[in-house]
XYZ file of C-alpha atoms in Angstrom:
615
model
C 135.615 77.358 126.603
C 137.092 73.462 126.033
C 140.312 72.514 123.798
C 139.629 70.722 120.964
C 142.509 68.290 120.733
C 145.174 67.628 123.915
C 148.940 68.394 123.478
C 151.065 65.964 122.103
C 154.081 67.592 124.108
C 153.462 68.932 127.888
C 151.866 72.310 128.128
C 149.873 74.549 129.746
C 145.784 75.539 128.477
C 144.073 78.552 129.319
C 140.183 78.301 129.158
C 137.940 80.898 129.273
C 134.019 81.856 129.805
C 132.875 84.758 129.269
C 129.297 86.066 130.140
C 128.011 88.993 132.217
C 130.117 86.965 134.891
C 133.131 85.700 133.286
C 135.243 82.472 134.778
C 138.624 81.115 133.506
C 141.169 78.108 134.898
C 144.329 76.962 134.066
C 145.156 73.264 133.738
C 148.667 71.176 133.403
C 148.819 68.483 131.393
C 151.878 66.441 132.818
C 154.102 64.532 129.960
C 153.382 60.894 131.621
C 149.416 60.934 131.302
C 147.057 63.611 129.946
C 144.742 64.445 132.821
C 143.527 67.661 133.678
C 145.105 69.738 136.681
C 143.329 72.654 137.632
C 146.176 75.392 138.582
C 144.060 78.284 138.990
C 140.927 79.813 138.424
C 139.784 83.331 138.312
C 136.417 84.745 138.160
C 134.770 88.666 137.757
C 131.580 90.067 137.439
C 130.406 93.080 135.283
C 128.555 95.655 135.144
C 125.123 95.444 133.312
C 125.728 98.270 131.225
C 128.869 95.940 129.259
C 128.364 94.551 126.108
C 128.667 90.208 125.311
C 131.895 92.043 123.196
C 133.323 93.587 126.072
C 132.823 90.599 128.571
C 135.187 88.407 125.517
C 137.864 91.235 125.640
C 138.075 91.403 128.994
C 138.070 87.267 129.364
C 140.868 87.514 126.748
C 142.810 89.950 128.688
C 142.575 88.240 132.215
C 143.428 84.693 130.241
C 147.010 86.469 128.726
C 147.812 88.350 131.908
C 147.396 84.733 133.875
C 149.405 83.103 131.311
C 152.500 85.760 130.890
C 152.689 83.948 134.788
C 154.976 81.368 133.294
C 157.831 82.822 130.960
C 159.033 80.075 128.182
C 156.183 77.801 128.606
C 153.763 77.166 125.152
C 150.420 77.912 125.858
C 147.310 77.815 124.000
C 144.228 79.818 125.054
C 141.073 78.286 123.582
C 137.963 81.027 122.964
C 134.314 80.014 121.072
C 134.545 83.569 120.423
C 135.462 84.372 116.392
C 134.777 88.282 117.105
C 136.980 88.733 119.800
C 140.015 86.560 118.032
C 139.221 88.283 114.865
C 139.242 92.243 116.810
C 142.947 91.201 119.368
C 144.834 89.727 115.635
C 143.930 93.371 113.835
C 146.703 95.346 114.580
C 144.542 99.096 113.986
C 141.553 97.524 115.791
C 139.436 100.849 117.075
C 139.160 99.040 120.543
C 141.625 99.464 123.407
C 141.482 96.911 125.235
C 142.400 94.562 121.923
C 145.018 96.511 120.971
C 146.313 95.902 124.238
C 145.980 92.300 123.989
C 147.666 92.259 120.745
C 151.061 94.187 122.662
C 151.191 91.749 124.935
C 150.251 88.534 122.409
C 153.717 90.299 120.757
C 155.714 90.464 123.600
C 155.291 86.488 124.381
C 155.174 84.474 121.477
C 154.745 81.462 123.098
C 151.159 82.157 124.032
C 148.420 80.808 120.944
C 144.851 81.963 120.790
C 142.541 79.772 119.069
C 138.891 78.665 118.674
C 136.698 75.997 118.825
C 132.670 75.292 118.949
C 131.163 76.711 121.798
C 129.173 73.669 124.096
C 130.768 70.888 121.922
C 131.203 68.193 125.194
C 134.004 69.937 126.727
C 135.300 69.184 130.731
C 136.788 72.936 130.693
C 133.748 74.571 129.751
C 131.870 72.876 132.344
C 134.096 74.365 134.913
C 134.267 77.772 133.664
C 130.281 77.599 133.527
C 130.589 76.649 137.180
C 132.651 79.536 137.820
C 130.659 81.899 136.134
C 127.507 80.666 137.939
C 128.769 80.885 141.541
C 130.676 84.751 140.578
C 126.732 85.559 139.116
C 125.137 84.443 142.197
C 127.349 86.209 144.721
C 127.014 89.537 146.239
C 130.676 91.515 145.386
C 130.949 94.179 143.564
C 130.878 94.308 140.011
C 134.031 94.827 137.959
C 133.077 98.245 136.047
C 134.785 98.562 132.052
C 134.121 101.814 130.403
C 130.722 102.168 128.781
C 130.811 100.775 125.156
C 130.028 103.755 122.344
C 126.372 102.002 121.371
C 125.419 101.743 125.101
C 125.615 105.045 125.012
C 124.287 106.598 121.624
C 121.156 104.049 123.112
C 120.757 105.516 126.004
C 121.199 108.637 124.788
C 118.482 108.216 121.801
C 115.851 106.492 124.846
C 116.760 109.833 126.784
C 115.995 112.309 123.671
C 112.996 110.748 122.869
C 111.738 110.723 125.825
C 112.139 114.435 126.287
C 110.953 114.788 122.644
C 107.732 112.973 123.877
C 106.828 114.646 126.818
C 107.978 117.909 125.189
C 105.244 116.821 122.264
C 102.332 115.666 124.361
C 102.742 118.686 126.430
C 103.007 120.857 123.777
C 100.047 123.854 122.101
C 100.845 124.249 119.013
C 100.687 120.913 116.135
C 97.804 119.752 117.752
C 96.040 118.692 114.535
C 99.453 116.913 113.553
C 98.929 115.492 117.239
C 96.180 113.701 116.872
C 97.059 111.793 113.565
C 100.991 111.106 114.912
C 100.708 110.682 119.235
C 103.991 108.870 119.331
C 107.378 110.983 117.985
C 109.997 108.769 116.085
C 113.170 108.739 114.285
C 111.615 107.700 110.861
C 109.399 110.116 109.087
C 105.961 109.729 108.225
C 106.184 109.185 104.714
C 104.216 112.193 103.396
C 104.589 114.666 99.919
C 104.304 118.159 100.205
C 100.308 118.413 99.614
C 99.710 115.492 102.356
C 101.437 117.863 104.845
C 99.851 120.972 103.536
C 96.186 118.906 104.540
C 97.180 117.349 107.448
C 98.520 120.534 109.116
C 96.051 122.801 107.757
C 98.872 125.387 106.389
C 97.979 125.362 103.160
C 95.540 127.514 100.963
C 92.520 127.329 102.745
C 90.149 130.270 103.625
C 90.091 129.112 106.781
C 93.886 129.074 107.427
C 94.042 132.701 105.908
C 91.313 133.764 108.013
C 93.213 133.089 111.041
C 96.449 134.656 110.706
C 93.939 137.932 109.759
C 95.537 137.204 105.601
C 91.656 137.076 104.500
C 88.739 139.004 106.283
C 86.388 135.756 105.321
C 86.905 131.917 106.124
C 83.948 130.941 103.874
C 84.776 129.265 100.709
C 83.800 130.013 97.070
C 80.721 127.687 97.481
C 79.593 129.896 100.838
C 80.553 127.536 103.322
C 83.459 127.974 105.876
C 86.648 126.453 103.928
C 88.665 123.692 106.109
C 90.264 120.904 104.881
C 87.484 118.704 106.380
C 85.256 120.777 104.012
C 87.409 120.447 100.926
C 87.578 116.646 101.298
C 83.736 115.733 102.455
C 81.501 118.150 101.282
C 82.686 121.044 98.571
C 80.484 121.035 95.550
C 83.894 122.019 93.893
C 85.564 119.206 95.012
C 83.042 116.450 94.483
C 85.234 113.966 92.194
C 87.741 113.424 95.605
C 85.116 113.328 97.985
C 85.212 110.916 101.009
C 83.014 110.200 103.464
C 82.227 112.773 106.304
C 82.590 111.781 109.932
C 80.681 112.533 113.109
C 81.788 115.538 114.742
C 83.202 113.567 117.794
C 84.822 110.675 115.411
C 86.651 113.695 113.265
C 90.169 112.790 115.421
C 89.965 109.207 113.993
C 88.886 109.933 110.697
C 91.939 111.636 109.884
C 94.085 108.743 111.577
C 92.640 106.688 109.682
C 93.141 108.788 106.362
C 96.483 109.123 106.981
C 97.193 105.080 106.808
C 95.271 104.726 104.002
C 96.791 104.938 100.646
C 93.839 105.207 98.343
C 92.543 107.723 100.744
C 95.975 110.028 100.464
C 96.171 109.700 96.582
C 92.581 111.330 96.801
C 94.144 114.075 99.657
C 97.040 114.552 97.399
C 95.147 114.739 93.988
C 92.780 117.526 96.088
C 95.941 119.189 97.422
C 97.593 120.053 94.285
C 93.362 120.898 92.783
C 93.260 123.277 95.845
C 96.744 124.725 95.136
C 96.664 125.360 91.738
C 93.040 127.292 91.954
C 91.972 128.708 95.044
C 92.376 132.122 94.612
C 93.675 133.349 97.926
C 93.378 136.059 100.017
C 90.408 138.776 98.911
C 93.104 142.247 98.659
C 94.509 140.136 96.104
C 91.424 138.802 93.438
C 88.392 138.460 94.129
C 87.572 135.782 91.113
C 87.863 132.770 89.573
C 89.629 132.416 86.643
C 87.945 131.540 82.823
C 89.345 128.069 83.595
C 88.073 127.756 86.943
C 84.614 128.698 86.279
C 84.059 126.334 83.650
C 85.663 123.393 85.484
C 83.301 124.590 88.132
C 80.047 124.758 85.957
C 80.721 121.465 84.728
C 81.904 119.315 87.794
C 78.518 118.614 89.229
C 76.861 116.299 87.260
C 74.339 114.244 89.310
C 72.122 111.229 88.506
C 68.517 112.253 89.056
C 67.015 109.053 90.643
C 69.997 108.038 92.718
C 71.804 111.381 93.156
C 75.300 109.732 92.672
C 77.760 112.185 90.913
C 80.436 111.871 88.147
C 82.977 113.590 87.048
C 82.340 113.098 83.270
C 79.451 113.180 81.400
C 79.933 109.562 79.322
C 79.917 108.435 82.828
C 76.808 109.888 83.500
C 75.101 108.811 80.459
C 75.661 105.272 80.894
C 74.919 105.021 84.245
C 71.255 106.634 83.551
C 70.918 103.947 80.936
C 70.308 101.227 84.920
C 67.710 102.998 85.500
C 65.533 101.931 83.151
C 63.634 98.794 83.044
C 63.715 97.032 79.279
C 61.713 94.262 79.367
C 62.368 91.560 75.910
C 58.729 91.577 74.569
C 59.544 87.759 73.194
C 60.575 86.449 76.645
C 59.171 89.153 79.491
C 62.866 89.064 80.262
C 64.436 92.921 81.985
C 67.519 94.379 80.882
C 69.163 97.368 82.490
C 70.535 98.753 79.187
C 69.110 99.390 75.594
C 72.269 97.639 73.772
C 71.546 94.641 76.114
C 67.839 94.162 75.340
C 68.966 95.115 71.657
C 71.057 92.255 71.502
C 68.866 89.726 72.930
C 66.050 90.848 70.080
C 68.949 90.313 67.426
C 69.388 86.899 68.158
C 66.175 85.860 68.942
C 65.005 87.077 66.003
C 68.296 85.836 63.977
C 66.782 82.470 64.595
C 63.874 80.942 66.535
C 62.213 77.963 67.637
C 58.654 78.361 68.249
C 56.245 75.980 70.549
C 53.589 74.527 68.391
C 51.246 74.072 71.816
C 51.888 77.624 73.520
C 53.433 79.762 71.187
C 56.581 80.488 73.373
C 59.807 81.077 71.445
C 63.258 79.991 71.649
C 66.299 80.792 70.575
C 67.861 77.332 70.893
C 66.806 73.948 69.791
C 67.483 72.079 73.240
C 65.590 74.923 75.005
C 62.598 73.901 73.062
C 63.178 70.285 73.540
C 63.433 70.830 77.438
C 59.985 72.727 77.306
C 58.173 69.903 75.390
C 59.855 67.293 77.645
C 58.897 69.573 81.185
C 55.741 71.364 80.080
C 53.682 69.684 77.453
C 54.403 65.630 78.694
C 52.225 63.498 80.412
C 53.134 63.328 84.243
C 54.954 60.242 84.519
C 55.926 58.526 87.470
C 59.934 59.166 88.242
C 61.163 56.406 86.609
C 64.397 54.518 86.790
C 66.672 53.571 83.761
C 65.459 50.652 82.111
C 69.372 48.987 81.600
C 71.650 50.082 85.125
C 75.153 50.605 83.970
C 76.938 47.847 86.138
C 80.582 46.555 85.901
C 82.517 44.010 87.795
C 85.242 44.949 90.271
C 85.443 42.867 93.059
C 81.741 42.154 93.084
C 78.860 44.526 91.129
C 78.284 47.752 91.826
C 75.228 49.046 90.190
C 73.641 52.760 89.224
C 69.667 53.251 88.985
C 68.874 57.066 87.332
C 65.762 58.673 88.335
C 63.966 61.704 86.706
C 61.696 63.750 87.698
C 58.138 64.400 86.795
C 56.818 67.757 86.167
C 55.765 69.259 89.859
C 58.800 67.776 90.795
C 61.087 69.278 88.844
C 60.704 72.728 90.269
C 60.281 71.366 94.062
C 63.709 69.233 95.929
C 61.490 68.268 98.539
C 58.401 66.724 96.580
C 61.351 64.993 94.375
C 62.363 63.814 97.306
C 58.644 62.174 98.695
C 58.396 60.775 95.029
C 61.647 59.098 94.887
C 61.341 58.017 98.343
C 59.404 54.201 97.277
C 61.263 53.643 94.540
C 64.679 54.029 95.932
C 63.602 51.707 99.219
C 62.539 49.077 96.686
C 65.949 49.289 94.939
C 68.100 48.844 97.994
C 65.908 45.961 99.455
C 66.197 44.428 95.974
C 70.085 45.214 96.132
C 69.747 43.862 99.232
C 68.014 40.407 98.299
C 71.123 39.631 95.795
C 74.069 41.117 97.316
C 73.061 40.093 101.079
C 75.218 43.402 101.949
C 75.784 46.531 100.361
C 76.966 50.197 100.574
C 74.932 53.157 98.415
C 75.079 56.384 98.395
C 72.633 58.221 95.917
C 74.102 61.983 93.934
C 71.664 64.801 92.636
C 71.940 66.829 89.650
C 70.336 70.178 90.638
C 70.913 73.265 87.801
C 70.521 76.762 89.484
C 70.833 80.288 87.732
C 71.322 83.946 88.543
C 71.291 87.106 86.852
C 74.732 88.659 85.114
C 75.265 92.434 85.749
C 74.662 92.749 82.012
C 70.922 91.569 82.379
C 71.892 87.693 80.915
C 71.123 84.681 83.007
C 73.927 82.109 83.275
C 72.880 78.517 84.611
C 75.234 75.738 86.279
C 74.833 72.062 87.202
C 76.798 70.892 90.513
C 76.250 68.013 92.332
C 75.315 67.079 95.376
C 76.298 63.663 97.288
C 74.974 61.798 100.184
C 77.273 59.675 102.922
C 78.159 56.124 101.911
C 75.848 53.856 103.936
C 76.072 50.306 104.785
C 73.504 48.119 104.765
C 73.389 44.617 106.159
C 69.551 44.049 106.431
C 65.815 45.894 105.544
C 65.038 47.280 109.607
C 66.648 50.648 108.867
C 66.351 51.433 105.150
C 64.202 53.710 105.944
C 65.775 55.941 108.698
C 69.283 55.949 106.401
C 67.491 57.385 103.552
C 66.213 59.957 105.427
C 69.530 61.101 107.086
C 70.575 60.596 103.014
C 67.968 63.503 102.091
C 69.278 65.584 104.988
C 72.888 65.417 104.203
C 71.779 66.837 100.621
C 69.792 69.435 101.668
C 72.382 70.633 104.281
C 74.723 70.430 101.422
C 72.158 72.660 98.698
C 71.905 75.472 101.822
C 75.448 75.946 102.429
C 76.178 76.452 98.671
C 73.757 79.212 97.955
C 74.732 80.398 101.402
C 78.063 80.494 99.415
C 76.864 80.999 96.455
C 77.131 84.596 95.241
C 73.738 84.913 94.076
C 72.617 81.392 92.976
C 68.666 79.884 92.935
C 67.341 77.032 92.937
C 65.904 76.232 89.021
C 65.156 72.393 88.807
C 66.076 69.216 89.563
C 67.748 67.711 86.485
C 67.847 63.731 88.075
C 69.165 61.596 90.974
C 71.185 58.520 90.772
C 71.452 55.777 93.088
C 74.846 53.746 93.449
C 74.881 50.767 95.085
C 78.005 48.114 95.496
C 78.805 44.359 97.048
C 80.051 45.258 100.722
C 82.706 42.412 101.612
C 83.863 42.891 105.247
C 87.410 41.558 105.619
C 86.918 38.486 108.356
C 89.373 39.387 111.204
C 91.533 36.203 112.056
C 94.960 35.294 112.624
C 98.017 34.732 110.612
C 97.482 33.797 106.854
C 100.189 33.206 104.688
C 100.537 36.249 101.332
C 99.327 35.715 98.719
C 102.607 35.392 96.103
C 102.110 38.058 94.524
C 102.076 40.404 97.634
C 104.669 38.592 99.236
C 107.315 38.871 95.984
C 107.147 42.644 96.218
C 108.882 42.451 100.218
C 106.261 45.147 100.878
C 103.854 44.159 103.562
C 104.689 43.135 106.832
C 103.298 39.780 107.808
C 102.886 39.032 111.204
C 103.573 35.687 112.463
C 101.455 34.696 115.213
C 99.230 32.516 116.689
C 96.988 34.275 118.759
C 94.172 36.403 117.283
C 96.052 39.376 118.067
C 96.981 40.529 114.663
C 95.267 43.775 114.452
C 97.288 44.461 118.038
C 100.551 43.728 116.206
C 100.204 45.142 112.415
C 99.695 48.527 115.083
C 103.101 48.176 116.794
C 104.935 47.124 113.860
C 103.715 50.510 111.719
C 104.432 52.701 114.959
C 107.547 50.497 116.117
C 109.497 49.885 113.003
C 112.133 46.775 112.636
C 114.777 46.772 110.918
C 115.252 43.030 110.010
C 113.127 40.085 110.566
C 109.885 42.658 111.728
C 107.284 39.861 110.791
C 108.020 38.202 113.611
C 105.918 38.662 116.727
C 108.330 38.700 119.639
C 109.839 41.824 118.726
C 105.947 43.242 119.766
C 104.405 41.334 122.851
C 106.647 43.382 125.294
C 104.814 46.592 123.775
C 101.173 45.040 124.004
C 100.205 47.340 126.494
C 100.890 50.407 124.817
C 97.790 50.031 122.152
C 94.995 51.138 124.508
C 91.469 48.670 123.028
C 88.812 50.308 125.527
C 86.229 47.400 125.444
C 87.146 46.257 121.948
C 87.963 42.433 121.989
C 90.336 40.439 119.830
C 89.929 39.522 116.887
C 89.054 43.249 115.934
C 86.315 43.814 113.527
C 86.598 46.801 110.708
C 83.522 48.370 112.403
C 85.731 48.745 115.789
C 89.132 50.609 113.992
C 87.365 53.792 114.875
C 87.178 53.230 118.331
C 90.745 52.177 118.450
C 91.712 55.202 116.390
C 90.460 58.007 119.170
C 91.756 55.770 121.761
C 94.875 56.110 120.991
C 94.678 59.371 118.560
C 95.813 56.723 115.701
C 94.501 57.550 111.652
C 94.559 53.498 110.575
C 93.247 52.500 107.136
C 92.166 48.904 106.535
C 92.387 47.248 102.829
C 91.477 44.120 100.859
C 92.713 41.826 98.651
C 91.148 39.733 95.943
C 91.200 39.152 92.306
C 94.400 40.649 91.828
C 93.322 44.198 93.184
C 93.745 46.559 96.611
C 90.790 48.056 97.643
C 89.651 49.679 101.143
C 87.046 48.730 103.175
């Protein structure tokens, strides 16, 4: 331990270190100058078996006993210790060793304890670290204290267990309890009075009865032999808390796994207290059910013919027959599961309709019909593209082309795709033509359905984007749309991979966006632009070289405080920014490189007409 503050007057210090090997010295702090004089030092090792709180105690002790040395003389033991100051100033304290302490802190005043931070900087802590390093590494004999009272109620509870454990895994009787609880422990299992009457088989079972000779039969009232297993898996009687049987040999891990399963137990104790309150016991006593019990047990079984499932109630029952039926709508060939579904559907179709005048068909909404004129019943146009592209200025014209399908196409992606294919090279080349460089990227609409659990059909619309491409001439138009299609189509399989029942229905329409691509010219220093420069925002690097990308890098990963626009604050750092074969100036296209170089995330951004926009 270290002393916070040095004497004002001359006195002596007492610090102290306590670990498993404990290490004190006393200094002298003569009146004329305030260095340190090491007087003496003392040092002890313990015994493993004492406690941190026993190693403080016993540094506390050793620390008084060297200072009661020098009669009449103020001195002030310094400890980072608050639980061992706290335990020698309580008079009653249950300890003995601080009680001790505190007699002899009473019989010399003069002699302070006090505390301070524990490895705040401190010269005297230092040494007594050194001391208690060099008493840890040598070979004496420990110094033995008397064994603390939770060292031993430990090593007593390690020892009981242990003997509890062998005594348990060695044991022939509780074997079933065995094989669902291996390990004994201080902290019970958690389970109600029918969870143990299962799990150990004890309870009123024909089987249990059977073997302690209570019962002359072990079959239950359904004619097979009545064990738990039996109860919970298999008993016609018991058919509403059934779970699944396990294989003979997997019979020790079923009921593990039973007993850490809480829906599992509710059904255990639910069959318990079922068990309990009816089974009629041993045969000298009845030999029948109960009035009750008979007609719970004519009237448990009820079991769907074409699946076999069972329920325990009949309304149940009755509504799950109605799945099993196939209703088919005679208006739209659609199949329902249940009568009030199909019911429904005829209501409203018949509440009002929109018939076809060409085929007849029916609808029961106004932009169905319109959809089956436009799809079914029009000539097959070629796709076409919207006669006026919406296009608005922002930093140069960006442009979007809609295309819709024709009639085979509709249902097919991929023959969309072949008929699109012309008409969307001819729009980028035209783009292309104007613009002299652009970036596009094209979305499709696609609509997909799936059937509801009721027997409706519910439809939804997402869309589906390609990667922004740039394009600075007419040799590889071709091969980008392609990879285009492919990014869609990887997109359309992952989401009905992910889908929960979605298909494919049509292709609503695709729309090409295309936009002025202005690469940013890489140079060197330019003056702001006022506007920029008024809001003290953006660093500005002041150089002459073409270097600029190289130190706009160093200045965001090397901030400056005050004047950080200029460059010599950054050429001792060049090195640092690893380039590869990238070459100054640095081009946009190249950041990328530069970025897994150096394991760097840099965005690059323009500036014109008053607006910020990336590139």
């Amino acid at each position: 331990m270290e002393n916070a503050n040095l004497p004002r007057k001359p006195s002596t210090l007492v610090r102290i270190k306590s670990r498993q090997a404990l290490g004190s010295f006393l200094p002298h702090f003569p009146q004329s100058s305030y260095r340190m004089l090491v007087t003496e030092c003392w040092s002890s090792k313990l015994n493993p078996e004492s406690t941190v709180f026993q190693a403080e105690l016993y540094a506390h002790q050793k620390a008084v006993q060297l200072a009661t040395k020098n009669p009449n003389t103020k001195i002030i033991i310094f400890s980072d210790s608050k639980a061992s100051i706290q335990a020698v100033s309580n008079p009653r304290s249950r300890n003995k060793m601080a009680r001790e302490i505190f007699a002899s802190l009473l019989e010399n005043p003069e002699i302070q304890l006090n505390w301070i931070k524990a490895h705040f900087g401190y010269q005297g802590n230092e040494k007594a670290d050194q001391l208690a390093k060099e008493v840890a590494d040598s070979v004496s004999l420990p110094q033995f204290l008397h064994l603390s009272k939770s060292h031993l109620k430990s090593q007593l509870t390690k020892y009981l267990l242990k003997e509890w454990q062998e005594s348990w895994e060695d044991g022939t009787t509780g074997r079933p309890i065995h094989d669902i609880v291996p390990r004994v422990s201080l902290h019970s299992v958690g389970w109600n009075r029918e969870e143990i009457l299962f799990f150990t088989r004890h309870g009123p079972f024909p089987a249990y009865f059977s073997r302690f000779r209570i019962d002359p039969t072990s079959n239950c009232s359904c004619g097979q032999e009545g064990t738990t297993l039996h109860y919970a898996t298999e008993c016609i009687l018991t058919i509403s808390w059934h779970l699944r049987k396990p294989a003979e040999h997997l019979q020790k891990i079923w009921f593990q796994r039973v007993a850490a399963n809480q829906n599992s137990r509710s059904k255990i104790r639910a069959l318990s207290m079922l068990i309990h309150g009816s089974e009629p016991g041993p045969s000298h006593v009845t030999q029948s059910w109960s009035d009750t019990d008979v007609e719970w047990m004519n009237n448990v079984p009820m079991m769907c013919d074409v699946c076999k499932k069972s329920f325990s109630r009949k309304d149940n029952l009755k509504r799950h027959m109605k799945k099993h039926g196939d209703h088919v709508c005679s208006q739209c060939n659609m199949k329902f599961y249940r009568v009030d579904k199909l019911q429904e559907r005829m209501h409203t179709r018949e509440k009002k309709t929109h018939p076809c005048e060409q085929c007849d068909q029916v609808f029961p909404r106004m932009s169905d019909l319109l959809r089956h004129k436009r799809t079914d019943h029009s000539a097959p146009p070629a796709p076409r593209i919207a006669a006026a592209p919406r296009a608005r200025n922002t930093l140069g014209v960006y442009s979007s082309h809609f295309m819709t399908p024709t009639s085979a196409g509709k249902w097919d992606l991929l023959l969309f795709f072949e008929e699109v294919r012309p008409q969307i090279h001819d729009m980028i080349v035209d783009e292309l033509q104007q613009k002299k460089a652009i970036k596009w990227y094209f979305v499709s609409k696609i609509r997909f359905s799936r059937e509801t659990p009721d027997g409706d059909v519910e439809y939804c619309t997402p869309y589906f984007r390609s990667k922004v491409v740039i394009e600075l001439d007419t040799s590889m138009i071709g091969d980008h749309i392609e990879q285009a299609f492919d990014k869609i189509k990887e997109s359309l399989d992952e989401f009905l991979k992910n889908g929960s029942g979605w298909v494919f229905d049509s292709v609503i329409h695709m729309e090409l966006k295309t936009a002025t691509y202005h690469p940013l010219a890489p140079s060197s220093y330019i003056p702001l632009p006022s506007k920029l420069a008024a809001k003290k925002a953006v660093i500005n690097i002041k150089n002459t070289d073409q270097k600029c990308f190289i130190w706009s890098v160093l200045a965001a990963l090397h901030p400056v405080r005050q004047n950080a626009e200029q460059v010599s604050y950054y050429t001792f750092m060049e090195q640092e920014l690893r380039l590869g074969k990238v070459t100054c100036p640095v081009h946009p296209c190249k950041v990328p490189i530069v970025e897994k170089l150096n394991n760097l995330r840099i965005n690059v951004f323009g500036y014109e007409d008053d607006e910020v926009f990336p590139l």
